[in-house]
PDB file of C-alpha atoms in Angstrom:
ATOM      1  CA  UNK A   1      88.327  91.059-127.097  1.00  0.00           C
ATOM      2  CA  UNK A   2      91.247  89.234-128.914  1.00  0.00           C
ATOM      3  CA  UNK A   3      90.435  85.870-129.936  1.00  0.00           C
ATOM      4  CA  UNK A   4      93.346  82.831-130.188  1.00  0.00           C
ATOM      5  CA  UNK A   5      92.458  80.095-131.870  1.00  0.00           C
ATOM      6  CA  UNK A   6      94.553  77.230-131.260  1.00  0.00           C
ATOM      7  CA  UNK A   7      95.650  73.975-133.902  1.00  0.00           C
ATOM      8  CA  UNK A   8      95.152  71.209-134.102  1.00  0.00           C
ATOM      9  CA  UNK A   9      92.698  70.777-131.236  1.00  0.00           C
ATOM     10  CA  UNK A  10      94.287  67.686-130.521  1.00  0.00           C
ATOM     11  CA  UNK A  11      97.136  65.564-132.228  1.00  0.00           C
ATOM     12  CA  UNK A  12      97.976  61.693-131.968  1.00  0.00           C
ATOM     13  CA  UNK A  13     101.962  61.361-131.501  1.00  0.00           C
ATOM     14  CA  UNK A  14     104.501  59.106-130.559  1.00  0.00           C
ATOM     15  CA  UNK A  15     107.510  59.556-128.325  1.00  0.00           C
ATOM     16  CA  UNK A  16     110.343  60.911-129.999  1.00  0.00           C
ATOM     17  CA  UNK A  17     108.050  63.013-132.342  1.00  0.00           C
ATOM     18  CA  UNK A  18     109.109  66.291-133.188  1.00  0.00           C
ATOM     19  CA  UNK A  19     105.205  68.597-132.448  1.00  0.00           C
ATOM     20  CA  UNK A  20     104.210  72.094-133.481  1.00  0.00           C
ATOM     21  CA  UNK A  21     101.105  73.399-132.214  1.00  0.00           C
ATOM     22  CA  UNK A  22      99.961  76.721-133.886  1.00  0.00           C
ATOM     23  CA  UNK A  23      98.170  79.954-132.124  1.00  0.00           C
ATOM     24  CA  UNK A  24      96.260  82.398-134.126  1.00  0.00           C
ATOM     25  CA  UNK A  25      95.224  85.646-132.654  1.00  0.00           C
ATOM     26  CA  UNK A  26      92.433  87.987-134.193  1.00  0.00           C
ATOM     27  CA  UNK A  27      94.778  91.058-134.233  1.00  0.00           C
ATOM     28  CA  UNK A  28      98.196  91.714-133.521  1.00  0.00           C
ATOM     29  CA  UNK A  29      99.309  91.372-130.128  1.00  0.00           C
ATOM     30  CA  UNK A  30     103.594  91.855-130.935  1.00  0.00           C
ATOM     31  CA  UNK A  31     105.456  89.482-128.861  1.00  0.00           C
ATOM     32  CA  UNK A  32     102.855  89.157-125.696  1.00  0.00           C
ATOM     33  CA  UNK A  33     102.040  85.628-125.705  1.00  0.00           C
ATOM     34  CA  UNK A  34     102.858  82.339-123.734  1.00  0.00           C
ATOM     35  CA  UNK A  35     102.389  79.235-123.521  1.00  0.00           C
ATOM     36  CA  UNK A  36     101.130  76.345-120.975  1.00  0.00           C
ATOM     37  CA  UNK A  37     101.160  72.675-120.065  1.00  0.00           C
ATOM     38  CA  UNK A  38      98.185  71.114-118.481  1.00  0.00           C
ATOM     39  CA  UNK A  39      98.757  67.454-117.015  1.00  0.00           C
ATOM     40  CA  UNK A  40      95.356  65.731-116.108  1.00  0.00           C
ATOM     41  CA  UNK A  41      93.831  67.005-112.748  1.00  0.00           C
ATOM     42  CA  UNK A  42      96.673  69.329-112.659  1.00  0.00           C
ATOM     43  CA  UNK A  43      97.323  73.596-112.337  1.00  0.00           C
ATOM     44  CA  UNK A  44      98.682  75.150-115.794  1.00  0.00           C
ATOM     45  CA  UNK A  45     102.345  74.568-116.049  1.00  0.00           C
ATOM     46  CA  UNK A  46     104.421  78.256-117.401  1.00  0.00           C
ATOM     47  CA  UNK A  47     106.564  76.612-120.550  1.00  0.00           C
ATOM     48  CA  UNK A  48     107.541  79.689-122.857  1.00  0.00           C
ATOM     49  CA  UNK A  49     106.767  83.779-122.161  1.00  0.00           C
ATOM     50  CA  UNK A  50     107.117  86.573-124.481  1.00  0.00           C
ATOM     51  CA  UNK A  51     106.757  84.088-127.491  1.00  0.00           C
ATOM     52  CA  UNK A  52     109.980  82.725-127.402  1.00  0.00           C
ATOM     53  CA  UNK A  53     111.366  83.142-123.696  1.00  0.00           C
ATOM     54  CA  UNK A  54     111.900  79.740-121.963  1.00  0.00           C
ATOM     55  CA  UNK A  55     110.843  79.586-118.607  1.00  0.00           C
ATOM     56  CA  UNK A  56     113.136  78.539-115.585  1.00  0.00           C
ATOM     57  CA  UNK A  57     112.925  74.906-115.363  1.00  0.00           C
ATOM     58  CA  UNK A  58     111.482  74.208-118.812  1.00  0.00           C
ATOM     59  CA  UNK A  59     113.676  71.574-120.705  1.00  0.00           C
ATOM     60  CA  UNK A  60     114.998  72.818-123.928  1.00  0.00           C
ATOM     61  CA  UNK A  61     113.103  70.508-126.192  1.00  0.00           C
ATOM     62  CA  UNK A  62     110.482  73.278-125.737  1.00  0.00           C
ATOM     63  CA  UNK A  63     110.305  76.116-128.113  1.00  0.00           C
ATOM     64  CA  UNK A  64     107.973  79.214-128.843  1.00  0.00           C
ATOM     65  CA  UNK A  65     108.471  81.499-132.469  1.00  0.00           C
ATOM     66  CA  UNK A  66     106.237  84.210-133.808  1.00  0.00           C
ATOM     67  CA  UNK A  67     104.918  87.510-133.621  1.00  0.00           C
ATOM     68  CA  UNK A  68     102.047  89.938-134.481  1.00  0.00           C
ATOM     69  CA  UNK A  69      99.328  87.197-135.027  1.00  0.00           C
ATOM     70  CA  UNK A  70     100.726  83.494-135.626  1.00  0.00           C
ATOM     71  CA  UNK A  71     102.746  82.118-133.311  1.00  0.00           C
ATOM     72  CA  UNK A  72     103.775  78.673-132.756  1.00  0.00           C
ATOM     73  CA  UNK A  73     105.067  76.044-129.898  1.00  0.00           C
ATOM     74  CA  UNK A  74     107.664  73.101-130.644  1.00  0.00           C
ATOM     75  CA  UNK A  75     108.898  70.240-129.135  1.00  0.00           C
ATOM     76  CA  UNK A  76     111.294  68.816-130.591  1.00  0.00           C
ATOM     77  CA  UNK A  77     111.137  65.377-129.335  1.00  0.00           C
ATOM     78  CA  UNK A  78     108.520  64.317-127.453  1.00  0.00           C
ATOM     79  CA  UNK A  79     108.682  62.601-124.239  1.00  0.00           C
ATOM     80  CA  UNK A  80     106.254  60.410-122.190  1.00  0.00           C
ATOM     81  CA  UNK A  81     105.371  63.385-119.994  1.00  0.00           C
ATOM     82  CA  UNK A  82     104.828  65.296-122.091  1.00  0.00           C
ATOM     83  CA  UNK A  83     101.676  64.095-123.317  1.00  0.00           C
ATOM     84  CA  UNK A  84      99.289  66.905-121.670  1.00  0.00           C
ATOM     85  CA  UNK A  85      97.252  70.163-122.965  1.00  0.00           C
ATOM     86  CA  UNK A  86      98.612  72.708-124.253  1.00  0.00           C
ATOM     87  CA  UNK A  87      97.274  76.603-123.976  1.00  0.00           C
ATOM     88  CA  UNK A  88      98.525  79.697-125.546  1.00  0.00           C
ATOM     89  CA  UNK A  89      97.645  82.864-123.735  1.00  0.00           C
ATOM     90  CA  UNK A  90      97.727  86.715-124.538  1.00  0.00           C
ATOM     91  CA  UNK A  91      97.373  89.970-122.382  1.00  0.00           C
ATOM     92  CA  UNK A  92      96.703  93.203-123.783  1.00  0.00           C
ATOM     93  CA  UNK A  93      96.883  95.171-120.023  1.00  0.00           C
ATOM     94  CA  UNK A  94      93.894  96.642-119.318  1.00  0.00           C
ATOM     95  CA  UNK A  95      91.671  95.221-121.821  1.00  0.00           C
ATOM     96  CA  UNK A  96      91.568  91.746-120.271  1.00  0.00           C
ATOM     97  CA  UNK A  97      93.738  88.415-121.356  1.00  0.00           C
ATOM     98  CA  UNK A  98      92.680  85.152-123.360  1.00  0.00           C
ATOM     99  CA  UNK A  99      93.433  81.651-123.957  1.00  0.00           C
ATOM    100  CA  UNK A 100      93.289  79.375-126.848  1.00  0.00           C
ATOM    101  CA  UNK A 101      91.186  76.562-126.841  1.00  0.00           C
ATOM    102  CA  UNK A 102      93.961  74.338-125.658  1.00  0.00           C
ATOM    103  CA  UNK A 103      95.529  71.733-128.244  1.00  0.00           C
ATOM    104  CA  UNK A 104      95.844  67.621-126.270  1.00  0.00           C
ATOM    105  CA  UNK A 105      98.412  65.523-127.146  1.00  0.00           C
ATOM    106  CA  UNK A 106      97.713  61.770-127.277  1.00  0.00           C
ATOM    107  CA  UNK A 107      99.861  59.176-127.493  1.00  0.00           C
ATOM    108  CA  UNK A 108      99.034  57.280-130.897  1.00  0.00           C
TER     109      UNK A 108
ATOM    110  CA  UNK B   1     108.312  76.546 -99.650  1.00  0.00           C
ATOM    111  CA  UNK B   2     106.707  79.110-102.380  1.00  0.00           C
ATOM    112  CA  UNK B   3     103.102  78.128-103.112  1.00  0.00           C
ATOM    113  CA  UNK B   4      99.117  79.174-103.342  1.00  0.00           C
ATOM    114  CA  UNK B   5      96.576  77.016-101.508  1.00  0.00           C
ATOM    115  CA  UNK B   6      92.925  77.920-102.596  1.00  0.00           C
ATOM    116  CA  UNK B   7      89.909  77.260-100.517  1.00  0.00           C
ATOM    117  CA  UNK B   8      86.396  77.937-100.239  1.00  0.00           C
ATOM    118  CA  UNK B   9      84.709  76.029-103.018  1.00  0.00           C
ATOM    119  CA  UNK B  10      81.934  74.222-102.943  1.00  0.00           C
ATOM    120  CA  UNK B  11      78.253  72.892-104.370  1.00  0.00           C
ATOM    121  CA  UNK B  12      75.799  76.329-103.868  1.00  0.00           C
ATOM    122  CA  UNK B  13      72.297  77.164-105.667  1.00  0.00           C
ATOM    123  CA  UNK B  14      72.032  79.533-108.374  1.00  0.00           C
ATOM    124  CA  UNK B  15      71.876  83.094-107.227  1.00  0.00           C
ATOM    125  CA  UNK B  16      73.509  82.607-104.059  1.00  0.00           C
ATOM    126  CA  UNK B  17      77.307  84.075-102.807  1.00  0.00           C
ATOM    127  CA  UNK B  18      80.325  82.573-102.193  1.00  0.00           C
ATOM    128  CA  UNK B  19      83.795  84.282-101.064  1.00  0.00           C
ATOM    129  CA  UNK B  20      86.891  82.427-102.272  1.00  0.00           C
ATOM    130  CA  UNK B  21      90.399  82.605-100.983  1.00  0.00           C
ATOM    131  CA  UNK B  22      94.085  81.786-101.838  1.00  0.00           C
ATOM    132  CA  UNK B  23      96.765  81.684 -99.387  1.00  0.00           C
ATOM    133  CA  UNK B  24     100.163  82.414-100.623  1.00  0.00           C
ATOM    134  CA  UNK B  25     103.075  81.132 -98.673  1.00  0.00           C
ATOM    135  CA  UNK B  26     107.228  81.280 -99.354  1.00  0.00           C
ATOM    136  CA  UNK B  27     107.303  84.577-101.626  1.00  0.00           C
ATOM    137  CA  UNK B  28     106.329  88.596-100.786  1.00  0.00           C
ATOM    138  CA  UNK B  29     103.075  88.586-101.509  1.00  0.00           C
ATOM    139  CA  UNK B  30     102.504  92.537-101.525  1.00  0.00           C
ATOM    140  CA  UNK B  31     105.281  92.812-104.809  1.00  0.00           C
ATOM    141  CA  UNK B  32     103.243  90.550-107.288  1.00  0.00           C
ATOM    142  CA  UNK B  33     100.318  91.115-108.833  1.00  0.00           C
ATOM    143  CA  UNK B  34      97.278  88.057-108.261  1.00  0.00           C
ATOM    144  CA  UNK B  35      94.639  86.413-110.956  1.00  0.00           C
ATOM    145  CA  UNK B  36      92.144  84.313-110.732  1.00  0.00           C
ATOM    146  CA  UNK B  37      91.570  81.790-113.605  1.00  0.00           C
ATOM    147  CA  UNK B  38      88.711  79.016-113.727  1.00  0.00           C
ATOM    148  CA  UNK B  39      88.259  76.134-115.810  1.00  0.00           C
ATOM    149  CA  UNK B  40      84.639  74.264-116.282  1.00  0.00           C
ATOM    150  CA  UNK B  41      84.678  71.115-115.922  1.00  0.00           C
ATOM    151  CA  UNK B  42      86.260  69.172-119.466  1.00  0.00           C
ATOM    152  CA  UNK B  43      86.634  72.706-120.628  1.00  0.00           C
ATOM    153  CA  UNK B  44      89.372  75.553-121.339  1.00  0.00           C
ATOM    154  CA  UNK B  45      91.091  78.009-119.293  1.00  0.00           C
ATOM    155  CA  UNK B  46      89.187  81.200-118.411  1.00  0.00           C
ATOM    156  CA  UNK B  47      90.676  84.409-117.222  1.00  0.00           C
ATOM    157  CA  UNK B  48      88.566  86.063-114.708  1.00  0.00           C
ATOM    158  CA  UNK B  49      90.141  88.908-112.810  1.00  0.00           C
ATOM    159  CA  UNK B  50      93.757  90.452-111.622  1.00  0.00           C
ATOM    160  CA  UNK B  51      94.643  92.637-108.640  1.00  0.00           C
ATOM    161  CA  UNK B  52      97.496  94.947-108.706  1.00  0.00           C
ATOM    162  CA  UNK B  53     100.245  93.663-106.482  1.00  0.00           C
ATOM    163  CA  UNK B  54      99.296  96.933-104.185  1.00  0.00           C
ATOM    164  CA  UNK B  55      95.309  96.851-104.401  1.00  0.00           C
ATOM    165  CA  UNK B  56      94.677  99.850-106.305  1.00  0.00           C
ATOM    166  CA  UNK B  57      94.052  98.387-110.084  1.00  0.00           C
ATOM    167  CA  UNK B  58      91.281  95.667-110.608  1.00  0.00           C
ATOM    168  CA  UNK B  59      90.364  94.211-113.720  1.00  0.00           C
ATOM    169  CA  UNK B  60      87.583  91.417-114.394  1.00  0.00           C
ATOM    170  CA  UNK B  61      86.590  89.625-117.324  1.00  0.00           C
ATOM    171  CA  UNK B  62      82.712  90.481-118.745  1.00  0.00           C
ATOM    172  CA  UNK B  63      81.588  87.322-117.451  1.00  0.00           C
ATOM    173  CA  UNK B  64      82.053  88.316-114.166  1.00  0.00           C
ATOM    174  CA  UNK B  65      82.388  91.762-114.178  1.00  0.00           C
ATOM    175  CA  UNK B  66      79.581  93.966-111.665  1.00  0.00           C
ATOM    176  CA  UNK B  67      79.094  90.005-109.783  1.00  0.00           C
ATOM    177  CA  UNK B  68      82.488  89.396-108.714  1.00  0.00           C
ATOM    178  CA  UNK B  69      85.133  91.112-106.559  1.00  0.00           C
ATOM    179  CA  UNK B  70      88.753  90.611-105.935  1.00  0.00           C
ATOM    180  CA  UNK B  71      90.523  91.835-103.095  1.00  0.00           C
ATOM    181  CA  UNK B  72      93.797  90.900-101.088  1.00  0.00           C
ATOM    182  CA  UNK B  73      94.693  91.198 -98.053  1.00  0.00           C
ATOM    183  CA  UNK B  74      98.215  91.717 -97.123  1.00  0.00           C
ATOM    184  CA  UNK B  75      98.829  91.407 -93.846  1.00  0.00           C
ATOM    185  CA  UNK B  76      97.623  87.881 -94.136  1.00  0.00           C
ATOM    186  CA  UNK B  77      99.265  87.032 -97.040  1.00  0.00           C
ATOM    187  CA  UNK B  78      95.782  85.843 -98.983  1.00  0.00           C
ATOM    188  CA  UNK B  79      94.012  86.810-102.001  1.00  0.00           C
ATOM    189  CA  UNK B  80      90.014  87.017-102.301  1.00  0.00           C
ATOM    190  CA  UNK B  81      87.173  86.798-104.584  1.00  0.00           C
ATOM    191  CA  UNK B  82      83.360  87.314-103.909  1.00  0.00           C
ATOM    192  CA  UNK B  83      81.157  85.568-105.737  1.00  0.00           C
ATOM    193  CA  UNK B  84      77.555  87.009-106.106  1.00  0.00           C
ATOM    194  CA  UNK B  85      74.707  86.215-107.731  1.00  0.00           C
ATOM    195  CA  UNK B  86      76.116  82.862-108.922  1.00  0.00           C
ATOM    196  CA  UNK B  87      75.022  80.999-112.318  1.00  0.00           C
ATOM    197  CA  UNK B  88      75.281  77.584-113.264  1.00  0.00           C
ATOM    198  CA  UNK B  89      77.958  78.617-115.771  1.00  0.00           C
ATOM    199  CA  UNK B  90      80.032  79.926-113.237  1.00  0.00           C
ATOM    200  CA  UNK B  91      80.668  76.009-112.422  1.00  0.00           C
ATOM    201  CA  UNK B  92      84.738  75.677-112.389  1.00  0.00           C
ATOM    202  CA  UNK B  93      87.568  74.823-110.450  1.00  0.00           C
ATOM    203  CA  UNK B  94      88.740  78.187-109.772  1.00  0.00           C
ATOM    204  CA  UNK B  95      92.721  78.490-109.472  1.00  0.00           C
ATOM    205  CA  UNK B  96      94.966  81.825-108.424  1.00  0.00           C
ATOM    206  CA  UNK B  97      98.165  82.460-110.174  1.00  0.00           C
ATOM    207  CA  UNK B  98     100.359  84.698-109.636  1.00  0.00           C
ATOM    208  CA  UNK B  99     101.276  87.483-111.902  1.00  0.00           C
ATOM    209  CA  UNK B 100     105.358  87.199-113.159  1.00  0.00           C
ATOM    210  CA  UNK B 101     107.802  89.603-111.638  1.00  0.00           C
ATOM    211  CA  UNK B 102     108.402  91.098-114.915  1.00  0.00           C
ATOM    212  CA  UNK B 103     104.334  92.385-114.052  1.00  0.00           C
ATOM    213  CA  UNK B 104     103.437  91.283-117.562  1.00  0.00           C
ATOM    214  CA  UNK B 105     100.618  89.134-117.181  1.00  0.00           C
ATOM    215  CA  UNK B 106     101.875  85.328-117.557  1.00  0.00           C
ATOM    216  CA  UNK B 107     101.586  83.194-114.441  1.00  0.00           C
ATOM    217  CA  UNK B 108     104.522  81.711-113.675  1.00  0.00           C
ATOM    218  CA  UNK B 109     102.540  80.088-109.896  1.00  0.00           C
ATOM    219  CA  UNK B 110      99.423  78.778-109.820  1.00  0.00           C
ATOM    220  CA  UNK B 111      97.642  77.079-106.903  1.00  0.00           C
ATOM    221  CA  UNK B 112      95.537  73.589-106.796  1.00  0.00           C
ATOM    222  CA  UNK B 113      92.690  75.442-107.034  1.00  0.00           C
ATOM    223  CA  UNK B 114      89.140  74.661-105.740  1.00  0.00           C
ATOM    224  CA  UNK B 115      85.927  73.189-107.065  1.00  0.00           C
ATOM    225  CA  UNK B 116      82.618  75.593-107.282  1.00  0.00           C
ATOM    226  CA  UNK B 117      79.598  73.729-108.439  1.00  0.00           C
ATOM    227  CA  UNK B 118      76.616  75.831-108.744  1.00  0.00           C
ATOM    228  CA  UNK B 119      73.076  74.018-108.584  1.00  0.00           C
ATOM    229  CA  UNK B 120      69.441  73.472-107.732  1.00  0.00           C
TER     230      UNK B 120
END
């Protein structure tokens, strides 16, 4: 099974911060990854598809780059809710679909 | 109003069953394909299964595979999953999500989802 590993695992920030979290997968996937917010207590929240495909909704401080194995999520300046976990996810149809290990933003 | 309600969860012993449902309301159900995902408790998201938006393609994770089955019925707009032969690491809030309309696997819907707590 394809592995993501997610980093940091967590990250102390402060509003207005611009935040790149990183997504590693264990062998290429091409452009079949996306990306999720997690509020506390809260369902996943669809932010970016396809690597770099915004979802409907999604402000535009939100970003997703990459392809084959590193990919990466930005925001490029961070807002109080946006303080949450963050998940990258890959499908490879038919042989199942992973997350990362989910990367928390605190406030520092 | 376009949403997924799950139900069915709730504290049963180790080895026992347990049949899980999601009703979907506000979208056709019968042209999107369904997941289930769980998350243990202070832990990660784990995929678990998918049903083909017509019932004829099921996939599960190992984890789960031979012990759980998903199913849908469309008619009553709900998605299933049978639990058998439950462990303690089975323990999650277990959430459907639907499957995007491009029918690559993000989830673009998910429900509340519902607590399973397996123990003695």
């Amino acid at each position: 099974a394809i592995q993501l590993t997610q980093s940091p695992s967590s990250l102390s920030t402060s509003v207005g911060d611009r935040v790149t979290i990183t997504c590693r997968a264990s062998q290429g996937i091409s452009s079949a990854l996306a990306w999720y917010q997690q509020r506390p207590g809260k369902a996943p929240k669809l932010l970016i598809y396809d690597a770099s495909s915004l979802e409907s909704g999604v402000p535009s401080r939100f970003s997703g780059s990459g392809s084959g194995t590193d990919f990466t999520l930005t925001i490029s300046s961070l807002q109080p809710e946006d303080f949450a976990t963050y998940y990258c996810q890959q499908f490879n149809n038919y042989a199942g679909l992973t997350f990362g290990g989910g990367t928390k933003l605190e406030i520092k | 109003q376009v949403q997924l309600v799950e139900s069915g969860g709730r504290v049963v012993q180790p080895g026992r069953s347990l049949r899980l449902s999601c009703a979907a309301s506000g979208f056709t159900f019968s042209s999107f394909g369904m997941h289930w995902v769980r998350q243990a408790p202070g832990k990660g998201l784990e995929w678990v299964a998918v049903l083909s938006y017509d019932g004829s393609n099921k996939y599960y994770a190992d984890s789960v595979k031979g012990r759980f089955t998903i199913s849908r019925d469309q008619s009553k707009n709900r998605l299933d999953l049978q639990m058998n032969g439950l462990r303690v690491e089975d323990t999650a809030v277990y959430y459907c999500a639907r499957t995007q309309s491009s029918g690559n696997w993000y989830f673009d819907l998910w429900g509340r989802g519902t607590l399973v707590t397996v123990s003695s």
